[in-house]
Tab-separated table of N, CA, C and O in Angstrom:
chain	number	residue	atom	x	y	z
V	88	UNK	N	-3.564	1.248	-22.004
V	88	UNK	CA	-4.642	1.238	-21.055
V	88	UNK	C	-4.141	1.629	-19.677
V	88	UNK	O	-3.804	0.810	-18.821
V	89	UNK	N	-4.120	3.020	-19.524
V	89	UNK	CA	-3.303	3.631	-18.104
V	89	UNK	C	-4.580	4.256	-17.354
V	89	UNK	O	-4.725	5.478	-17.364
V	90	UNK	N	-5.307	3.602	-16.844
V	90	UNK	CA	-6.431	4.199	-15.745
V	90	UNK	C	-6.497	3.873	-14.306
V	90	UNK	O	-6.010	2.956	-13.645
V	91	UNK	N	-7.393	5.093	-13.949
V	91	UNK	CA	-7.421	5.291	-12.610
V	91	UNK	C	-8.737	4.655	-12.617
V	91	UNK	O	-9.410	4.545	-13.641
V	92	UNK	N	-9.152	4.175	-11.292
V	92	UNK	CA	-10.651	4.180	-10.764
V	92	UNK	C	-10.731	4.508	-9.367
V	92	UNK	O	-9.890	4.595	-8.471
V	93	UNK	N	-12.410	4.722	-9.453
V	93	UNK	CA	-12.676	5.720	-7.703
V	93	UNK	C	-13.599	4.194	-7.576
V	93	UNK	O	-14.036	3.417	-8.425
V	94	UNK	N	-13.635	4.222	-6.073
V	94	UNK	CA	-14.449	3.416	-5.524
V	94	UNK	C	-14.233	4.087	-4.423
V	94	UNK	O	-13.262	4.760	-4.078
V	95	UNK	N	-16.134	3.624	-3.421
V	95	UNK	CA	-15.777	3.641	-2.119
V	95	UNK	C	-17.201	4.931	-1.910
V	95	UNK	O	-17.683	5.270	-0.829
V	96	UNK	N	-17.488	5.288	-2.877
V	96	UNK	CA	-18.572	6.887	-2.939
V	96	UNK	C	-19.859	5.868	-2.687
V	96	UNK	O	-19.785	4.752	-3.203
V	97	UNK	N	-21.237	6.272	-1.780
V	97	UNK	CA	-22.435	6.477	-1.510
V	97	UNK	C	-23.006	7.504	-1.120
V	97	UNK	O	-22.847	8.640	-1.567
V	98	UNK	N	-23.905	7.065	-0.014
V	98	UNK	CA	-24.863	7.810	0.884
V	98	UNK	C	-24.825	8.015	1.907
V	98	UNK	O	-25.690	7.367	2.498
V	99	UNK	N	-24.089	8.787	2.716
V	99	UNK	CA	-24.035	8.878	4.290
V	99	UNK	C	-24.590	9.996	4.570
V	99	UNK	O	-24.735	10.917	3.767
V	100	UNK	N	-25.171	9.994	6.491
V	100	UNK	CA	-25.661	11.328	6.888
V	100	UNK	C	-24.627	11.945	7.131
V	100	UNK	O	-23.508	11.449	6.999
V	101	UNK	N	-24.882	13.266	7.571
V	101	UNK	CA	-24.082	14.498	8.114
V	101	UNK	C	-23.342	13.885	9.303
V	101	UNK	O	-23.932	13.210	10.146
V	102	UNK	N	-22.173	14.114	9.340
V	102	UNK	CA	-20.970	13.492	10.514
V	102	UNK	C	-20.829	11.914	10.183
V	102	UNK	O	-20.173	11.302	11.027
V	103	UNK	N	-21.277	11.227	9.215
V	103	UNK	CA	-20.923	10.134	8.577
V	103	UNK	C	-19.342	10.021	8.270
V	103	UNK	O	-18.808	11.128	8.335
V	104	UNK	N	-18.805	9.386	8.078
V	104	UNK	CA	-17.657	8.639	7.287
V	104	UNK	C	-17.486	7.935	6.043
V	104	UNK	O	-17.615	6.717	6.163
V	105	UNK	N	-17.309	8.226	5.231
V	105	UNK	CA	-16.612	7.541	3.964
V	105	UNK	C	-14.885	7.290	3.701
V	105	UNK	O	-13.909	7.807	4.245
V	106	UNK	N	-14.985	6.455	2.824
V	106	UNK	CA	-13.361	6.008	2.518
V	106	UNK	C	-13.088	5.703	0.876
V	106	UNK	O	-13.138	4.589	0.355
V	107	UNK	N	-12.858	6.676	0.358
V	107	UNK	CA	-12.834	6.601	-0.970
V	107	UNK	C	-10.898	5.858	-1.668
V	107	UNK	O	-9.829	6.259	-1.209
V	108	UNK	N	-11.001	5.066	-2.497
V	108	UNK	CA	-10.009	4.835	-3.006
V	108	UNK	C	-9.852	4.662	-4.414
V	108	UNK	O	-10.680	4.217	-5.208
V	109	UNK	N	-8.446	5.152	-4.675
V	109	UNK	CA	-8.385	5.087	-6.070
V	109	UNK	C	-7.043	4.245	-6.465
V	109	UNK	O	-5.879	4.358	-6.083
V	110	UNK	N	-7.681	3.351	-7.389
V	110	UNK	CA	-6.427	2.054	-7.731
V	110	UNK	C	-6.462	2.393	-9.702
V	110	UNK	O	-7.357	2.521	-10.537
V	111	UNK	N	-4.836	2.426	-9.720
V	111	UNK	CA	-4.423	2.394	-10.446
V	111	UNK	C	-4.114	0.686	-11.564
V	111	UNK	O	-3.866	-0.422	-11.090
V	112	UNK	N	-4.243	1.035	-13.052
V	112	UNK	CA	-3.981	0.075	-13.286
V	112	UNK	C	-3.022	0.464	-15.092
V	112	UNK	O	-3.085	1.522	-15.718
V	113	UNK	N	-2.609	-0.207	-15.296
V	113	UNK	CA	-1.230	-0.145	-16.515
V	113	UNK	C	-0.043	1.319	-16.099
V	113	UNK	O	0.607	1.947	-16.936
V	114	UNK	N	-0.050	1.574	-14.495
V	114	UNK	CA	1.031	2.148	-14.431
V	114	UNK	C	1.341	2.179	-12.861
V	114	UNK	O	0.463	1.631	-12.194
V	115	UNK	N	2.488	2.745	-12.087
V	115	UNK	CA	2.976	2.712	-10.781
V	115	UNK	C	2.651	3.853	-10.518
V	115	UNK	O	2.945	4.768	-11.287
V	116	UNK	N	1.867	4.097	-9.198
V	116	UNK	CA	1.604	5.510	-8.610
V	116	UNK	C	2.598	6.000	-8.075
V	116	UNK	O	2.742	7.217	-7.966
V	117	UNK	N	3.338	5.246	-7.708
V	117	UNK	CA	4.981	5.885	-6.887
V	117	UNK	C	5.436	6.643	-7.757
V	117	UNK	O	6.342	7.346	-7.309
V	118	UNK	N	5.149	6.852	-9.067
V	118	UNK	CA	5.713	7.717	-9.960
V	118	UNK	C	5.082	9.105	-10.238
V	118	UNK	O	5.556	9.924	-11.026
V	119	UNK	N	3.999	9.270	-9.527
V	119	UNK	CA	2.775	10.252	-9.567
V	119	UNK	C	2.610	11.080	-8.532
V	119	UNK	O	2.467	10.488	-7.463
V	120	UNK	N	2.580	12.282	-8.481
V	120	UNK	CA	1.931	12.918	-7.354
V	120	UNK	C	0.553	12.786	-7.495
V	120	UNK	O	0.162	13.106	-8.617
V	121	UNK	N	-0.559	12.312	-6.497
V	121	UNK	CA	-1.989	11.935	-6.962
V	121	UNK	C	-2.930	12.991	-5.858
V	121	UNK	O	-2.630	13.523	-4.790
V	122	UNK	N	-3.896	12.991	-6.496
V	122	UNK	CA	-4.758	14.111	-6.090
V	122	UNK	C	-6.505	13.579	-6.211
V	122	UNK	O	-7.028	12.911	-7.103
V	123	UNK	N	-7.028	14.074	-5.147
V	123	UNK	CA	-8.633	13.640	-5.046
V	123	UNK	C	-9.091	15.354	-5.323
V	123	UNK	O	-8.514	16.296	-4.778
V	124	UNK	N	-10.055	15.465	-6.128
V	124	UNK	CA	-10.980	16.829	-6.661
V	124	UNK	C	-12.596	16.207	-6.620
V	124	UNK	O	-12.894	15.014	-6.668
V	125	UNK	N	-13.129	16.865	-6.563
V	125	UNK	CA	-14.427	17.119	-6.328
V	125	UNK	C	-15.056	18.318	-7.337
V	125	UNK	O	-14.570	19.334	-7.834
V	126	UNK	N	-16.123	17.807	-7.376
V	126	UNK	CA	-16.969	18.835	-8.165
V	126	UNK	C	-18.659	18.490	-7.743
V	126	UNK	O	-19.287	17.525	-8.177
V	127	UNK	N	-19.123	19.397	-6.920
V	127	UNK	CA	-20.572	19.733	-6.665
V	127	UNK	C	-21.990	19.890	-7.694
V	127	UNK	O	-21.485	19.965	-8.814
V	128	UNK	N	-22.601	19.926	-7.764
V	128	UNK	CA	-23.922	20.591	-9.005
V	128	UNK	C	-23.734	21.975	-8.631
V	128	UNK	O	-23.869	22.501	-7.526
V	129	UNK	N	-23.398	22.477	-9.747
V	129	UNK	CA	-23.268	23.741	-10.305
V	129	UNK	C	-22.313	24.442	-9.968
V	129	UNK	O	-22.405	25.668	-9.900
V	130	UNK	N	-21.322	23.839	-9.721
V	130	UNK	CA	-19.703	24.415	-9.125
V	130	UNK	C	-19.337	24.213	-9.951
V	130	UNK	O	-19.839	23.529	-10.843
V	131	UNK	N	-17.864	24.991	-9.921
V	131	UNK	CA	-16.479	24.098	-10.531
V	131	UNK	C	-15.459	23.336	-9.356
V	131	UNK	O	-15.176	23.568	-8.181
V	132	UNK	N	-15.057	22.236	-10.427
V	132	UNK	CA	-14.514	21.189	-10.015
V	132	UNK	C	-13.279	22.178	-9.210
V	132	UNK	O	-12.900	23.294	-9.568
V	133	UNK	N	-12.857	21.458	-8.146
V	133	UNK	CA	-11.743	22.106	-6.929
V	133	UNK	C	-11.235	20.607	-6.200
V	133	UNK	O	-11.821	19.567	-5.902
V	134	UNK	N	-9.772	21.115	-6.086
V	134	UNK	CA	-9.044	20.208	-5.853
V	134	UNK	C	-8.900	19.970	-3.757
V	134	UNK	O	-8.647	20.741	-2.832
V	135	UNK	N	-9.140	18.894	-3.834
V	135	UNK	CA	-9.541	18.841	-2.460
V	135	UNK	C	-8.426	18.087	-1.044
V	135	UNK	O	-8.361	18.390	0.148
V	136	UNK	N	-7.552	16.849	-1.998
V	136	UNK	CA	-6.396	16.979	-1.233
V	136	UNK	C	-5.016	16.121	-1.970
V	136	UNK	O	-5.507	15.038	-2.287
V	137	UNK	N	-4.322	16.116	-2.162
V	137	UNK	CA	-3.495	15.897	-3.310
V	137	UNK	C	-1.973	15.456	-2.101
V	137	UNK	O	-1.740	16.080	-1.065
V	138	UNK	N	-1.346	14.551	-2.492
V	138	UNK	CA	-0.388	13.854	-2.159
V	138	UNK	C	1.160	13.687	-2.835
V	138	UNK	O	1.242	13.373	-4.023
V	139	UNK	N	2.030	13.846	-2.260
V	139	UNK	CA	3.469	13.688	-2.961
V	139	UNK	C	3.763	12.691	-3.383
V	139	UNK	O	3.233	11.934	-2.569
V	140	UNK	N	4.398	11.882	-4.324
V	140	UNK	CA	4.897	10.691	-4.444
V	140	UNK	C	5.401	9.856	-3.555
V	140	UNK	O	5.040	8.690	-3.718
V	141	UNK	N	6.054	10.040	-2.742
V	141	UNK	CA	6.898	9.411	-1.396
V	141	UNK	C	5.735	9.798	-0.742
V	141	UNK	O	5.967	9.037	0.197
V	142	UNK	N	4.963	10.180	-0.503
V	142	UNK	CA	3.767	10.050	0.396
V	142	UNK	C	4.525	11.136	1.728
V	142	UNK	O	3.889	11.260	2.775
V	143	UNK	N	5.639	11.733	1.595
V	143	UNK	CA	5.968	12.385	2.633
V	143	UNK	C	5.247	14.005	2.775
V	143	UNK	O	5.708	14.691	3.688
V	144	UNK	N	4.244	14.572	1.989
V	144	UNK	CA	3.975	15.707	1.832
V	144	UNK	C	2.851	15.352	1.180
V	144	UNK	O	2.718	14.503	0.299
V	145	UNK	N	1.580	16.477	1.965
V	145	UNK	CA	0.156	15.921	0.956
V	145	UNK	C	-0.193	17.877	1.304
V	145	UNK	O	0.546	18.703	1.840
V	146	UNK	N	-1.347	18.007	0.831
V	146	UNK	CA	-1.673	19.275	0.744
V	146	UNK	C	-3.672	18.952	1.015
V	146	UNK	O	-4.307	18.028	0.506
V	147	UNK	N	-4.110	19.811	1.748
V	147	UNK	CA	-5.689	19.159	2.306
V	147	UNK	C	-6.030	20.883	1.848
V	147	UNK	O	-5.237	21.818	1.960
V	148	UNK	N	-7.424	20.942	1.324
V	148	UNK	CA	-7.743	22.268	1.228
V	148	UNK	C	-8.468	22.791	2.636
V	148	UNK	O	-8.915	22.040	3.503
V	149	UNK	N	-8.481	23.998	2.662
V	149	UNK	CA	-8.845	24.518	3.363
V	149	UNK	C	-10.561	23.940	4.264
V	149	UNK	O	-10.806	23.930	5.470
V	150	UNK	N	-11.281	23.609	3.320
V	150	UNK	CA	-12.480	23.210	4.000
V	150	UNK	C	-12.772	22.103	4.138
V	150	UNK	O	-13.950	21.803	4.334
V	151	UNK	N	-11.701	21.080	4.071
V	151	UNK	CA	-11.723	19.732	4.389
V	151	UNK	C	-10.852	19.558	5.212
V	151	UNK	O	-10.879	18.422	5.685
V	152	UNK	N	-9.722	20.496	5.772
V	152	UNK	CA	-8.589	20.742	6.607
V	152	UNK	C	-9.519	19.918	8.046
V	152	UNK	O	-10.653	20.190	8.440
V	153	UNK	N	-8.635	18.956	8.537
V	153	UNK	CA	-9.311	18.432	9.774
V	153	UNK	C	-10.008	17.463	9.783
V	153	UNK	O	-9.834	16.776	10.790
V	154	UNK	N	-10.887	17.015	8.954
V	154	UNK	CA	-11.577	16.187	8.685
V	154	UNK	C	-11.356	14.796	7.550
V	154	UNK	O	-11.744	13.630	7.627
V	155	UNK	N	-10.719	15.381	6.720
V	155	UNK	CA	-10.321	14.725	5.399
V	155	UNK	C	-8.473	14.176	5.573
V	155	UNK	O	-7.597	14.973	5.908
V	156	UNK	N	-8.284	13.139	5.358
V	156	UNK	CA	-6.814	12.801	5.198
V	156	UNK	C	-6.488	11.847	4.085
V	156	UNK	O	-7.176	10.827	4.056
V	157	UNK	N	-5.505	12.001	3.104
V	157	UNK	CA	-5.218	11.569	2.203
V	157	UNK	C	-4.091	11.001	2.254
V	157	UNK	O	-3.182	11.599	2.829
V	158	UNK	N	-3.822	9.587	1.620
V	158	UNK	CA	-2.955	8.563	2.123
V	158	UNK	C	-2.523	7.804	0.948
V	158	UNK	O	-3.362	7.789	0.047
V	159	UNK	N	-1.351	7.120	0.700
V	159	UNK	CA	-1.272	6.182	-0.050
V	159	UNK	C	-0.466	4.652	0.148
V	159	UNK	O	0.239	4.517	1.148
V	160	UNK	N	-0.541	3.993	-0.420
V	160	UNK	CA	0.033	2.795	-0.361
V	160	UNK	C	0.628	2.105	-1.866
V	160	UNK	O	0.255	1.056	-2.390
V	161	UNK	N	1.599	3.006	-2.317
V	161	UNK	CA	2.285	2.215	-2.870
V	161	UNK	C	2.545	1.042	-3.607
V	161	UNK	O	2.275	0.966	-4.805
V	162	UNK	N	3.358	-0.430	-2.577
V	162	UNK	CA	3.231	-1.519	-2.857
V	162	UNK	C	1.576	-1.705	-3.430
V	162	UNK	O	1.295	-2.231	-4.507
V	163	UNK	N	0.676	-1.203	-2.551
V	163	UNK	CA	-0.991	-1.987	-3.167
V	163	UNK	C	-1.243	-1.229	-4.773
V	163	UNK	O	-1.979	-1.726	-5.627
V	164	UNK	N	-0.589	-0.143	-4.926
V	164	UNK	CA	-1.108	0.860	-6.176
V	164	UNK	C	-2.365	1.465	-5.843
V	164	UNK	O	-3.369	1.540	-6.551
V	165	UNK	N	-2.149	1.971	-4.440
V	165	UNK	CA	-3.700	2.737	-4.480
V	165	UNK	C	-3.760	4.368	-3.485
V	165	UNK	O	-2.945	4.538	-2.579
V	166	UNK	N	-4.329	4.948	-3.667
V	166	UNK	CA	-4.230	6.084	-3.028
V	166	UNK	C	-5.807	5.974	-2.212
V	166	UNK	O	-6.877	5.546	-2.647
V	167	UNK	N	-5.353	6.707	-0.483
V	167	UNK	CA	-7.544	6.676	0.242
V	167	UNK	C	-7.346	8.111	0.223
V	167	UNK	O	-6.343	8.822	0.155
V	168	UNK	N	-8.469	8.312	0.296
V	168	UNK	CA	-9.167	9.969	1.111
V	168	UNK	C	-9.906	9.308	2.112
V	168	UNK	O	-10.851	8.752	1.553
V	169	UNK	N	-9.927	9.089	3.416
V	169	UNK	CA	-10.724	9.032	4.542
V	169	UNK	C	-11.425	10.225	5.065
V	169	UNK	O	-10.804	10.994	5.799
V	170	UNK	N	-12.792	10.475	4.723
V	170	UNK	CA	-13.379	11.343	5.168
V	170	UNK	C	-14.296	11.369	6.086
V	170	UNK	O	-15.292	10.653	5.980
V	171	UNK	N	-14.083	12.317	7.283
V	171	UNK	CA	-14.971	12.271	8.176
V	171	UNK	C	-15.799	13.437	8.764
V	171	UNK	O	-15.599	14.619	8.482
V	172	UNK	N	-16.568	13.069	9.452
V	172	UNK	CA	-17.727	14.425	10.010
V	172	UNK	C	-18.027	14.787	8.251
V	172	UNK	O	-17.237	15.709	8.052
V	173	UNK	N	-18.378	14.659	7.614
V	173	UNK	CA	-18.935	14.595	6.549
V	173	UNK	C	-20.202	15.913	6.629
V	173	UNK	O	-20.859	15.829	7.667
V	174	UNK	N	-20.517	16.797	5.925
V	174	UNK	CA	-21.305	17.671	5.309
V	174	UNK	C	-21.922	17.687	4.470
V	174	UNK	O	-21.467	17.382	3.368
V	175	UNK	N	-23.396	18.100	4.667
V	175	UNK	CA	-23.901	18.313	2.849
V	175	UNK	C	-23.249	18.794	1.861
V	175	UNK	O	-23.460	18.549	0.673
V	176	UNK	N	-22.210	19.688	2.434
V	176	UNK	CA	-21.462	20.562	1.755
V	176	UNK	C	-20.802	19.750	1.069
V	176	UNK	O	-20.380	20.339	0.073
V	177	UNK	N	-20.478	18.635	1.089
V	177	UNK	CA	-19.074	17.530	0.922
V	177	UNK	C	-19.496	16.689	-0.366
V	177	UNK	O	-18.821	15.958	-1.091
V	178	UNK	N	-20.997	17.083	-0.408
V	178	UNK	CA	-21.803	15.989	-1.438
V	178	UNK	C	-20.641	16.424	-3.273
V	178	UNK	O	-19.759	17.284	-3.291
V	179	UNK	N	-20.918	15.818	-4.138
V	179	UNK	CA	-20.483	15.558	-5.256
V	179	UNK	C	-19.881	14.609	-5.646
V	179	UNK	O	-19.773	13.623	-4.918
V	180	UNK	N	-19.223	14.652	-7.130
V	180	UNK	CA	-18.500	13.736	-7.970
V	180	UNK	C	-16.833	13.686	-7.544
V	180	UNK	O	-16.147	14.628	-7.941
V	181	UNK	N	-16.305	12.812	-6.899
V	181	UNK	CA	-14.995	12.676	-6.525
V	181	UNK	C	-14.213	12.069	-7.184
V	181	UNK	O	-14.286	10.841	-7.210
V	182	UNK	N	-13.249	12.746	-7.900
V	182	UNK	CA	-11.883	12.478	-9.128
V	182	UNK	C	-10.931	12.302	-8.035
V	182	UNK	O	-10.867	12.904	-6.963
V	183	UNK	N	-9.790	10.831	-8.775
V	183	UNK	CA	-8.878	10.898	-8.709
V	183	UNK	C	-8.003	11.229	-9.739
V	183	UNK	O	-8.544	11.042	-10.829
V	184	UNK	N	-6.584	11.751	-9.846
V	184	UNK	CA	-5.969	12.293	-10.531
V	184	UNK	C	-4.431	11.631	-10.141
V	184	UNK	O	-4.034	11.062	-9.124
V	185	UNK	N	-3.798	11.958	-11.362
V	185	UNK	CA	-2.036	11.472	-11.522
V	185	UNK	C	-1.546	12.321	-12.008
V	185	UNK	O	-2.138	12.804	-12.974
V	186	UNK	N	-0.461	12.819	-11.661
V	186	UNK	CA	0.168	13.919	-12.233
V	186	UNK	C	1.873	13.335	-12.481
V	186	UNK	O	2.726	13.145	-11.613
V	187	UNK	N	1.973	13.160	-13.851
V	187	UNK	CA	3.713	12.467	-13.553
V	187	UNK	C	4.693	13.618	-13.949
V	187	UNK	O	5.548	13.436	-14.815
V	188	UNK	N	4.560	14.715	-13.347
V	188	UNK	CA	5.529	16.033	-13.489
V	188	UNK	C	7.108	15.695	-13.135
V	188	UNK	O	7.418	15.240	-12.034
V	189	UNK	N	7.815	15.890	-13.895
V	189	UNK	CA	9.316	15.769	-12.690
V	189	UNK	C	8.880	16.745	-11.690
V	189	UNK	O	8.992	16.399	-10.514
V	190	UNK	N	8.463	17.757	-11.917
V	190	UNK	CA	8.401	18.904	-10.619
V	190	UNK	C	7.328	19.481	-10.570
V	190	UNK	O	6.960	20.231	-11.473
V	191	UNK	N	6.345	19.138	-9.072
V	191	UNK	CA	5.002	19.426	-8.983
V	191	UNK	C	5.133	18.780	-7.319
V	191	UNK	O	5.510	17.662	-6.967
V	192	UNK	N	4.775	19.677	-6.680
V	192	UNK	CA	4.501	19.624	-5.240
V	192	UNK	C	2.724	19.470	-5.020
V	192	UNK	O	1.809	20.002	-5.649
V	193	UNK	N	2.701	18.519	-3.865
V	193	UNK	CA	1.176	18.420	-4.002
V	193	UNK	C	-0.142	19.407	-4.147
V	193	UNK	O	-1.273	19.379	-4.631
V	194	UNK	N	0.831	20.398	-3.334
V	194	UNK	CA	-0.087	22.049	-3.746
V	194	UNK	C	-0.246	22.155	-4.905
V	194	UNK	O	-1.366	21.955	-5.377
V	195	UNK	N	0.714	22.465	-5.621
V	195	UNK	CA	0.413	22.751	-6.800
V	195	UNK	C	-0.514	21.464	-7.647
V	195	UNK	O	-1.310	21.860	-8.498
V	196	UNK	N	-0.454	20.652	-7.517
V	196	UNK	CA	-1.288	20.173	-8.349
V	196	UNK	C	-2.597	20.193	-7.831
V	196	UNK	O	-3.441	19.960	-8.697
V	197	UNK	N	-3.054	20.400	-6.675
V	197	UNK	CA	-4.137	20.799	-5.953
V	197	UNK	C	-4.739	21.608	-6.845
V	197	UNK	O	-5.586	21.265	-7.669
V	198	UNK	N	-4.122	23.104	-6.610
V	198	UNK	CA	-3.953	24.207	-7.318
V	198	UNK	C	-4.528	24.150	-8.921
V	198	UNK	O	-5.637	24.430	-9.379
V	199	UNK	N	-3.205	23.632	-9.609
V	199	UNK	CA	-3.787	23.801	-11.085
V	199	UNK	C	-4.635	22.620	-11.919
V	199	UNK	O	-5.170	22.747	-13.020
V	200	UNK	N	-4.602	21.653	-11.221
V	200	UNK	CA	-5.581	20.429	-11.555
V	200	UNK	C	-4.219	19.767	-12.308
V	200	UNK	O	-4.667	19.359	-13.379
V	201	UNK	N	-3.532	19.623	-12.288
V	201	UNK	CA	-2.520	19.057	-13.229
V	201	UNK	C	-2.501	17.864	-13.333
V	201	UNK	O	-1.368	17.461	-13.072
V	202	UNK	N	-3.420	16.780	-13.674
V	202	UNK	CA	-3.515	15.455	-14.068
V	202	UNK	C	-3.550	15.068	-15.365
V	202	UNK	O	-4.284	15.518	-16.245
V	203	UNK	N	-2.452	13.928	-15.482
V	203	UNK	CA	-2.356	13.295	-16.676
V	203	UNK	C	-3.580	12.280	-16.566
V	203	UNK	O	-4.327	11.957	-17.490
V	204	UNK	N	-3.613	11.995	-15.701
V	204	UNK	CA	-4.639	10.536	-15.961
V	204	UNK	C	-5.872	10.921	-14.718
V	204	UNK	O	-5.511	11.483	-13.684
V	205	UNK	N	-7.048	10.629	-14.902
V	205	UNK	CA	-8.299	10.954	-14.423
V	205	UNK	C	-9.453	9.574	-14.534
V	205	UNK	O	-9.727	8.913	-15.536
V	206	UNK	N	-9.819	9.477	-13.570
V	206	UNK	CA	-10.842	8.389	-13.328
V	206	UNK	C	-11.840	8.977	-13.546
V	206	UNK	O	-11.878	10.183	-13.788
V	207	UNK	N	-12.939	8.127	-13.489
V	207	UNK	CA	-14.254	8.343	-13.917
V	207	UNK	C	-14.985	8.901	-12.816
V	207	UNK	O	-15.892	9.525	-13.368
V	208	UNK	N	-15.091	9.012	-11.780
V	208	UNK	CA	-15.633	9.494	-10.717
V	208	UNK	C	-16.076	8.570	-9.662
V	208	UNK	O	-15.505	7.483	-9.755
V	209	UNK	N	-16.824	8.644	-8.789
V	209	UNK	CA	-17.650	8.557	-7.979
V	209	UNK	C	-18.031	9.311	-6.544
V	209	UNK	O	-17.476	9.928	-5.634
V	210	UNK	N	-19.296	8.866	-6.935
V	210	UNK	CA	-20.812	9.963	-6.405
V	210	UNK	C	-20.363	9.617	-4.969
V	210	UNK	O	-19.873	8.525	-4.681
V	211	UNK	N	-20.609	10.853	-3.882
V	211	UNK	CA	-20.335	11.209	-2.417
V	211	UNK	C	-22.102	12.455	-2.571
V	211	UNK	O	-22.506	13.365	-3.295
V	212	UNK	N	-22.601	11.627	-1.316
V	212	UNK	CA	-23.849	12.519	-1.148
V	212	UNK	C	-24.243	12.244	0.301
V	212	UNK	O	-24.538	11.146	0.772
V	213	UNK	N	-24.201	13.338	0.887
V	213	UNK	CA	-24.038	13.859	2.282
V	213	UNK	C	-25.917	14.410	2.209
V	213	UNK	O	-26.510	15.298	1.597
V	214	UNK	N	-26.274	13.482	3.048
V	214	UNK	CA	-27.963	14.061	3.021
V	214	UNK	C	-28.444	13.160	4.536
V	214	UNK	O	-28.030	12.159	5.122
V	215	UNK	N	-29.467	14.095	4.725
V	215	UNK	CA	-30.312	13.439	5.947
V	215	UNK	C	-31.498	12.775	5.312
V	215	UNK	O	-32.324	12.187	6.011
């Protein structure tokens, strides 16, 4: 029983704030490079900001660059995405992800989605 869960997803307006977190349970994230993805209605799922193990290197995509910061804590077993100034654009289903690669930089798992372990989601909806 090695799962992730998202918490932390509602309803905010445009330039709102959310704080999404994802806690791990039957394994250590320090062992994981971990990654938050998103997926919209009628998109494909895209990886949105993804983190190194040592937490010394994270990777933010381009259209969350500035606004979005991705963080972890270790000792607690949990990884945040703090998101702010928030967009309709921003609305969807928000995955966390684990990737236990010996070798995988947070880009890259950005990049190729490379998660071993995947949570169930939760809903982010950016509306007036």
């Amino acid at each position: 029983q090695l799962q992730l869960a998202e918490s932390g997803g509602g309803l905010v307006q445009p330039g709102g704030s959310l704080t999404l977190s994802c806690a791990a349970s039957g394994f250590t994230l320090d062992d994981y490079v971990i990654g938050w993805f998103r997926q919209a209605p009628g998109k494909e799922r895209e990886g949105v900001a993804c983190i190194s193990k040592r937490g010394l290197n994270s990777y933010v995509a381009a259209s969350v660059e500035g606004r979005f910061t991705i963080s972890r804590d270790n000792a607690k077993n949990t990884v945040s995405l703090q998101m702010n100034s928030l967009q309709p654009e921003d609305t969807g289903i928000y995955y966390c992800a684990a990737d236990g690669s010996l070798i995988v930089t947070a880009h890259a798992m950005c990049y190729r989605q490379s998660g071993n372990y995947w949570g169930q989601g939760t809903q982010v909806t950016v509306s007036s």
